């Protein structure tokens, strides 16, 4: 059997042995949102280290566990701490958790992250609903023998971010009076922040925000037929747009500052997704 698939199934068996819960929505938490789970009704938690073969994250500010519970009445699985390509994992390992959450039963993937704003109309602290993405600068997680059990060899990517989910998020933001920007997210490998010239390049290519995650997970989830939505917290203006040097601490702090609003938006959006 395909080794990537074998590893995924092993993780799935390991999860099934320990937790009996069928989520509808899978949520991946970005920087600053680590404590979102404190706001939900938790039914079970499962540390990544308890799952056989699971890639374990090393980034400061990322706890490593799945949380199972309810947002309103919606059964969710939350990934508290994601795995990044720059940590040295293969792209197949980076997307393993997203695939695993689909096997657990989640039909919808809700992606969140912190990113650098490129669009001149954006300010630090804004939220950007992701309407499309550029993943061309990172290896595709689908490279290698296709896992037919998950999806087709050449998946269509016309609508990675589901239109109906976008409408629900727009509606949630409007009703909560939370201003919501929209745009294209571009993933680079990191871990270095971009140079000003790279940021200019990203802008010319059509990106509104740049970060080091998310797009690869969306590719893998789309391959599996999940419905996907995403919101990015513009934690800073990308390099060259201000005179401030960037640091992880600053990004983390900025994301943490607007996290309460971000959490409200996520909760209201998930409730609407569940009511669909
Ligand atoms: N660049 C890349 N990733 C990021 C940034 C940035 O400016 N801010 C938060 N994540």
mmCIF file of C-alpha atoms in Angstrom, residues 1-272:
data_model
loop_
_atom_site.group_PDB
_atom_site.id
_atom_site.type_symbol
_atom_site.label_atom_id
_atom_site.label_comp_id
_atom_site.label_asym_id
_atom_site.label_seq_id
_atom_site.Cartn_x
_atom_site.Cartn_y
_atom_site.Cartn_z
ATOM 1 C CA UNK A 1 0.000 0.000 0.000
ATOM 2 C CA UNK A 2 1.030 3.627 -0.546
ATOM 3 C CA UNK A 3 3.196 4.577 2.460
ATOM 4 C CA UNK A 4 1.577 7.985 2.943
ATOM 5 C CA UNK A 5 -1.863 6.378 3.010
ATOM 6 C CA UNK A 6 -0.677 3.596 5.290
ATOM 7 C CA UNK A 7 0.618 6.151 7.792
ATOM 8 C CA UNK A 8 -2.654 8.093 7.615
ATOM 9 C CA UNK A 9 -4.706 4.956 8.267
ATOM 10 C CA UNK A 10 -2.457 4.019 11.181
ATOM 11 C CA UNK A 11 -3.027 7.461 12.741
ATOM 12 C CA UNK A 12 -6.750 7.093 12.114
ATOM 13 C CA UNK A 13 -6.855 3.677 13.813
ATOM 14 C CA UNK A 14 -4.943 5.151 16.743
ATOM 15 C CA UNK A 15 -7.439 8.047 17.054
ATOM 16 C CA UNK A 16 -10.440 5.694 16.780
ATOM 17 C CA UNK A 17 -9.121 3.539 19.620
ATOM 18 C CA UNK A 18 -8.990 6.553 21.925
ATOM 19 C CA UNK A 19 -11.829 8.861 20.912
ATOM 20 C CA UNK A 20 -15.386 8.115 19.810
ATOM 21 C CA UNK A 21 -16.581 11.374 18.266
ATOM 22 C CA UNK A 22 -17.749 12.328 14.780
ATOM 23 C CA UNK A 23 -17.008 15.954 13.924
ATOM 24 C CA UNK A 24 -18.798 17.853 11.205
ATOM 25 C CA UNK A 25 -16.411 20.785 10.984
ATOM 26 C CA UNK A 26 -12.611 20.647 11.288
ATOM 27 C CA UNK A 27 -10.969 23.849 12.490
ATOM 28 C CA UNK A 28 -7.258 24.585 12.234
ATOM 29 C CA UNK A 29 -6.142 27.336 14.582
ATOM 30 C CA UNK A 30 -3.524 29.850 13.527
ATOM 31 C CA UNK A 31 -1.155 31.976 15.623
ATOM 32 C CA UNK A 32 -2.790 33.732 18.565
ATOM 33 C CA UNK A 33 -5.912 31.552 18.512
ATOM 34 C CA UNK A 34 -4.483 28.680 20.550
ATOM 35 C CA UNK A 35 -6.949 29.149 23.398
ATOM 36 C CA UNK A 36 -10.065 29.215 21.190
ATOM 37 C CA UNK A 37 -10.940 25.798 22.595
ATOM 38 C CA UNK A 38 -11.500 27.408 26.025
ATOM 39 C CA UNK A 39 -14.660 28.946 24.575
ATOM 40 C CA UNK A 40 -16.255 25.687 23.429
ATOM 41 C CA UNK A 41 -17.905 22.692 25.052
ATOM 42 C CA UNK A 42 -15.044 20.194 25.123
ATOM 43 C CA UNK A 43 -15.866 16.474 24.949
ATOM 44 C CA UNK A 44 -12.362 15.039 24.556
ATOM 45 C CA UNK A 45 -8.769 16.003 23.857
ATOM 46 C CA UNK A 46 -6.070 13.959 22.209
ATOM 47 C CA UNK A 47 -2.395 14.988 22.254
ATOM 48 C CA UNK A 48 -0.614 14.552 18.939
ATOM 49 C CA UNK A 49 2.054 12.526 20.753
ATOM 50 C CA UNK A 50 -0.638 9.983 21.676
ATOM 51 C CA UNK A 51 -1.274 9.268 17.992
ATOM 52 C CA UNK A 52 1.079 6.728 16.520
ATOM 53 C CA UNK A 53 3.127 8.187 13.655
ATOM 54 C CA UNK A 54 1.712 11.698 13.966
ATOM 55 C CA UNK A 55 4.025 14.648 13.077
ATOM 56 C CA UNK A 56 4.552 16.786 16.211
ATOM 57 C CA UNK A 57 4.860 20.613 16.060
ATOM 58 C CA UNK A 58 7.743 22.586 17.563
ATOM 59 C CA UNK A 59 6.697 26.251 17.064
ATOM 60 C CA UNK A 60 6.404 28.419 20.156
ATOM 61 C CA UNK A 61 2.755 29.290 20.758
ATOM 62 C CA UNK A 62 1.424 26.121 19.149
ATOM 63 C CA UNK A 63 0.044 23.494 21.488
ATOM 64 C CA UNK A 64 -0.188 20.101 19.927
ATOM 65 C CA UNK A 65 -3.541 18.451 20.352
ATOM 66 C CA UNK A 66 -6.908 17.709 18.810
ATOM 67 C CA UNK A 67 -9.886 18.972 20.741
ATOM 68 C CA UNK A 68 -13.276 17.420 20.161
ATOM 69 C CA UNK A 69 -16.412 19.241 21.198
ATOM 70 C CA UNK A 70 -19.317 21.463 20.249
ATOM 71 C CA UNK A 71 -19.489 25.018 18.960
ATOM 72 C CA UNK A 72 -23.158 25.716 19.638
ATOM 73 C CA UNK A 73 -24.659 22.405 18.522
ATOM 74 C CA UNK A 74 -22.057 21.765 15.839
ATOM 75 C CA UNK A 75 -19.670 18.861 16.485
ATOM 76 C CA UNK A 76 -16.142 20.021 15.732
ATOM 77 C CA UNK A 77 -12.582 18.803 15.844
ATOM 78 C CA UNK A 78 -10.057 21.531 16.472
ATOM 79 C CA UNK A 79 -6.404 21.288 15.608
ATOM 80 C CA UNK A 80 -4.652 23.253 18.326
ATOM 81 C CA UNK A 81 -1.215 23.741 16.811
ATOM 82 C CA UNK A 82 -0.580 22.969 13.169
ATOM 83 C CA UNK A 83 2.420 21.434 11.499
ATOM 84 C CA UNK A 84 4.473 23.724 9.239
ATOM 85 C CA UNK A 85 6.578 22.844 6.227
ATOM 86 C CA UNK A 86 9.468 25.007 7.525
ATOM 87 C CA UNK A 87 9.780 22.737 10.560
ATOM 88 C CA UNK A 88 11.259 20.149 8.247
ATOM 89 C CA UNK A 89 8.325 17.815 7.746
ATOM 90 C CA UNK A 90 7.478 16.489 4.331
ATOM 91 C CA UNK A 91 4.487 18.137 2.704
ATOM 92 C CA UNK A 92 2.622 14.835 3.097
ATOM 93 C CA UNK A 93 3.153 15.056 6.864
ATOM 94 C CA UNK A 94 2.118 18.710 6.931
ATOM 95 C CA UNK A 95 -1.296 17.830 5.474
ATOM 96 C CA UNK A 96 -1.735 14.556 7.348
ATOM 97 C CA UNK A 97 -3.806 16.180 10.129
ATOM 98 C CA UNK A 98 -6.229 17.750 7.643
ATOM 99 C CA UNK A 99 -6.639 14.389 5.939
ATOM 100 C CA UNK A 100 -7.055 12.698 9.297
ATOM 101 C CA UNK A 101 -9.852 15.063 10.304
ATOM 102 C CA UNK A 102 -11.672 14.191 7.076
ATOM 103 C CA UNK A 103 -11.384 10.491 7.933
ATOM 104 C CA UNK A 104 -12.800 11.288 11.393
ATOM 105 C CA UNK A 105 -15.904 12.513 9.570
ATOM 106 C CA UNK A 106 -15.418 16.261 9.048
ATOM 107 C CA UNK A 107 -16.903 17.446 5.764
ATOM 108 C CA UNK A 108 -15.904 21.085 6.182
ATOM 109 C CA UNK A 109 -12.436 22.471 6.823
ATOM 110 C CA UNK A 110 -12.175 25.903 8.444
ATOM 111 C CA UNK A 111 -8.646 27.290 8.074
ATOM 112 C CA UNK A 112 -7.271 30.194 10.079
ATOM 113 C CA UNK A 113 -3.851 31.796 10.177
ATOM 114 C CA UNK A 114 -1.907 34.987 10.728
ATOM 115 C CA UNK A 115 -0.403 36.650 7.690
ATOM 116 C CA UNK A 116 1.366 39.709 6.395
ATOM 117 C CA UNK A 117 -0.841 42.179 4.552
ATOM 118 C CA UNK A 118 0.200 43.086 1.017
ATOM 119 C CA UNK A 119 -2.946 44.843 -0.201
ATOM 120 C CA UNK A 120 -2.449 48.586 0.452
ATOM 121 C CA UNK A 121 -5.989 48.871 1.780
ATOM 122 C CA UNK A 122 -5.236 46.469 4.630
ATOM 123 C CA UNK A 123 -4.122 47.416 8.146
ATOM 124 C CA UNK A 124 -2.608 45.324 10.926
ATOM 125 C CA UNK A 125 -5.463 43.754 12.885
ATOM 126 C CA UNK A 126 -7.761 43.326 9.868
ATOM 127 C CA UNK A 127 -9.423 40.013 9.063
ATOM 128 C CA UNK A 128 -9.282 38.745 5.498
ATOM 129 C CA UNK A 129 -11.602 36.028 4.293
ATOM 130 C CA UNK A 130 -9.593 33.924 1.856
ATOM 131 C CA UNK A 131 -11.319 33.772 -1.532
ATOM 132 C CA UNK A 132 -8.514 32.058 -3.445
ATOM 133 C CA UNK A 133 -4.872 31.135 -3.030
ATOM 134 C CA UNK A 134 -1.466 30.785 -4.627
ATOM 135 C CA UNK A 135 0.294 27.575 -3.596
ATOM 136 C CA UNK A 136 2.801 27.497 -6.436
ATOM 137 C CA UNK A 137 5.803 28.342 -4.224
ATOM 138 C CA UNK A 138 5.500 25.278 -2.012
ATOM 139 C CA UNK A 139 5.633 21.639 -3.100
ATOM 140 C CA UNK A 140 2.218 20.127 -3.714
ATOM 141 C CA UNK A 141 1.169 17.630 -1.021
ATOM 142 C CA UNK A 142 -0.291 15.595 -3.891
ATOM 143 C CA UNK A 143 3.112 14.853 -5.463
ATOM 144 C CA UNK A 144 3.866 11.143 -5.585
ATOM 145 C CA UNK A 145 1.673 8.184 -6.309
ATOM 146 C CA UNK A 146 -1.947 9.355 -6.160
ATOM 147 C CA UNK A 147 -3.923 8.013 -3.226
ATOM 148 C CA UNK A 148 -7.033 6.954 -5.114
ATOM 149 C CA UNK A 149 -8.889 6.284 -1.858
ATOM 150 C CA UNK A 150 -8.635 10.014 -1.082
ATOM 151 C CA UNK A 151 -9.191 11.648 -4.449
ATOM 152 C CA UNK A 152 -8.425 11.920 -8.110
ATOM 153 C CA UNK A 153 -4.957 12.378 -9.677
ATOM 154 C CA UNK A 154 -5.722 15.777 -11.209
ATOM 155 C CA UNK A 155 -8.176 17.535 -8.906
ATOM 156 C CA UNK A 156 -9.996 20.647 -10.077
ATOM 157 C CA UNK A 157 -9.087 23.775 -8.102
ATOM 158 C CA UNK A 158 -11.604 26.260 -9.580
ATOM 159 C CA UNK A 159 -13.370 26.814 -6.264
ATOM 160 C CA UNK A 160 -11.028 25.829 -3.450
ATOM 161 C CA UNK A 161 -12.861 28.146 -1.032
ATOM 162 C CA UNK A 162 -16.549 27.264 -1.063
ATOM 163 C CA UNK A 163 -18.864 30.049 -2.223
ATOM 164 C CA UNK A 164 -21.685 29.172 0.200
ATOM 165 C CA UNK A 165 -19.283 29.102 3.151
ATOM 166 C CA UNK A 166 -17.959 32.486 2.056
ATOM 167 C CA UNK A 167 -21.525 33.852 2.113
ATOM 168 C CA UNK A 168 -22.045 32.472 5.619
ATOM 169 C CA UNK A 169 -18.841 34.088 6.880
ATOM 170 C CA UNK A 170 -19.780 37.400 5.237
ATOM 171 C CA UNK A 171 -23.173 37.215 6.934
ATOM 172 C CA UNK A 172 -21.642 36.366 10.305
ATOM 173 C CA UNK A 173 -19.174 39.276 10.074
ATOM 174 C CA UNK A 174 -21.923 41.684 9.053
ATOM 175 C CA UNK A 175 -24.229 40.687 11.901
ATOM 176 C CA UNK A 176 -21.370 40.966 14.397
ATOM 177 C CA UNK A 177 -20.329 44.329 12.886
ATOM 178 C CA UNK A 178 -16.822 42.975 12.317
ATOM 179 C CA UNK A 179 -15.239 44.532 9.222
ATOM 180 C CA UNK A 180 -14.100 41.783 6.876
ATOM 181 C CA UNK A 181 -11.654 42.176 4.026
ATOM 182 C CA UNK A 182 -11.385 39.567 1.278
ATOM 183 C CA UNK A 183 -8.506 38.421 -0.838
ATOM 184 C CA UNK A 184 -5.954 35.972 -2.157
ATOM 185 C CA UNK A 185 -3.555 34.235 0.238
ATOM 186 C CA UNK A 186 -0.111 33.244 -0.979
ATOM 187 C CA UNK A 187 1.924 30.610 0.854
ATOM 188 C CA UNK A 188 5.716 30.725 0.948
ATOM 189 C CA UNK A 189 7.826 28.180 2.787
ATOM 190 C CA UNK A 190 9.249 30.558 5.424
ATOM 191 C CA UNK A 191 10.681 30.448 8.021
ATOM 192 C CA UNK A 192 12.332 33.756 7.100
ATOM 193 C CA UNK A 193 9.931 36.609 6.617
ATOM 194 C CA UNK A 194 9.931 37.957 3.070
ATOM 195 C CA UNK A 195 12.286 40.586 1.731
ATOM 196 C CA UNK A 196 10.666 43.781 0.424
ATOM 197 C CA UNK A 197 11.344 42.603 -3.145
ATOM 198 C CA UNK A 198 9.603 39.290 -2.458
ATOM 199 C CA UNK A 199 6.613 41.128 -1.042
ATOM 200 C CA UNK A 200 6.467 43.278 -4.193
ATOM 201 C CA UNK A 201 6.626 40.082 -6.259
ATOM 202 C CA UNK A 202 3.737 38.548 -4.292
ATOM 203 C CA UNK A 203 1.686 41.695 -4.872
ATOM 204 C CA UNK A 204 2.377 41.672 -8.602
ATOM 205 C CA UNK A 205 1.292 38.024 -8.709
ATOM 206 C CA UNK A 206 -2.078 38.928 -7.238
ATOM 207 C CA UNK A 207 -1.659 38.162 -3.548
ATOM 208 C CA UNK A 208 -3.357 40.255 -0.866
ATOM 209 C CA UNK A 209 -1.661 38.490 2.032
ATOM 210 C CA UNK A 210 1.353 36.245 2.531
ATOM 211 C CA UNK A 211 2.014 33.514 5.063
ATOM 212 C CA UNK A 212 3.658 30.177 5.744
ATOM 213 C CA UNK A 213 0.737 27.735 5.979
ATOM 214 C CA UNK A 214 -2.814 26.994 4.873
ATOM 215 C CA UNK A 215 -2.658 26.761 1.075
ATOM 216 C CA UNK A 216 -1.098 23.283 1.137
ATOM 217 C CA UNK A 217 -3.744 22.086 3.586
ATOM 218 C CA UNK A 218 -6.448 23.514 1.332
ATOM 219 C CA UNK A 219 -4.995 21.658 -1.666
ATOM 220 C CA UNK A 220 -5.050 18.333 0.225
ATOM 221 C CA UNK A 221 -8.540 18.955 1.600
ATOM 222 C CA UNK A 222 -9.877 19.950 -1.812
ATOM 223 C CA UNK A 223 -8.367 16.764 -3.243
ATOM 224 C CA UNK A 224 -10.453 14.843 -0.679
ATOM 225 C CA UNK A 225 -13.624 16.742 -1.542
ATOM 226 C CA UNK A 226 -13.896 18.754 1.659
ATOM 227 C CA UNK A 227 -15.703 22.082 1.650
ATOM 228 C CA UNK A 228 -13.164 24.714 2.650
ATOM 229 C CA UNK A 229 -13.228 28.203 4.083
ATOM 230 C CA UNK A 230 -10.509 30.342 5.595
ATOM 231 C CA UNK A 231 -9.924 33.561 7.454
ATOM 232 C CA UNK A 232 -6.554 35.201 7.865
ATOM 233 C CA UNK A 233 -5.663 37.670 10.582
ATOM 234 C CA UNK A 234 -3.494 40.380 9.053
ATOM 235 C CA UNK A 235 -1.116 40.529 12.001
ATOM 236 C CA UNK A 236 1.267 42.966 10.325
ATOM 237 C CA UNK A 237 1.870 44.743 7.070
ATOM 238 C CA UNK A 238 4.288 42.669 5.015
ATOM 239 C CA UNK A 239 7.945 43.610 4.898
ATOM 240 C CA UNK A 240 8.715 46.822 3.050
ATOM 241 C CA UNK A 241 5.253 48.300 3.562
ATOM 242 C CA UNK A 242 6.332 49.737 6.918
ATOM 243 C CA UNK A 243 9.705 50.504 8.463
ATOM 244 C CA UNK A 244 9.158 48.029 11.327
ATOM 245 C CA UNK A 245 11.381 44.949 11.337
ATOM 246 C CA UNK A 246 9.271 41.793 11.780
ATOM 247 C CA UNK A 247 9.541 39.261 14.562
ATOM 248 C CA UNK A 248 7.543 36.174 15.467
ATOM 249 C CA UNK A 249 6.839 37.698 18.884
ATOM 250 C CA UNK A 250 5.362 40.803 17.310
ATOM 251 C CA UNK A 251 3.228 38.779 14.908
ATOM 252 C CA UNK A 252 2.051 36.578 17.747
ATOM 253 C CA UNK A 253 1.280 39.564 19.967
ATOM 254 C CA UNK A 254 -0.659 41.370 17.237
ATOM 255 C CA UNK A 255 -2.674 38.243 16.437
ATOM 256 C CA UNK A 256 -3.374 37.685 20.138
ATOM 257 C CA UNK A 257 -4.638 41.248 20.521
ATOM 258 C CA UNK A 258 -7.438 40.814 17.974
ATOM 259 C CA UNK A 259 -8.038 37.159 18.880
ATOM 260 C CA UNK A 260 -11.215 37.870 20.925
ATOM 261 C CA UNK A 261 -12.931 39.336 17.853
ATOM 262 C CA UNK A 262 -11.516 36.599 15.630
ATOM 263 C CA UNK A 263 -12.927 33.947 17.965
ATOM 264 C CA UNK A 264 -16.389 35.548 17.856
ATOM 265 C CA UNK A 265 -16.306 35.526 14.076
ATOM 266 C CA UNK A 266 -15.206 31.883 13.970
ATOM 267 C CA UNK A 267 -17.899 30.783 16.424
ATOM 268 C CA UNK A 268 -20.709 32.608 14.618
ATOM 269 C CA UNK A 269 -19.492 31.289 11.264
ATOM 270 C CA UNK A 270 -19.358 27.682 12.494
ATOM 271 C CA UNK A 271 -22.874 27.922 13.956
ATOM 272 C CA UNK A 272 -24.129 29.090 10.564
#
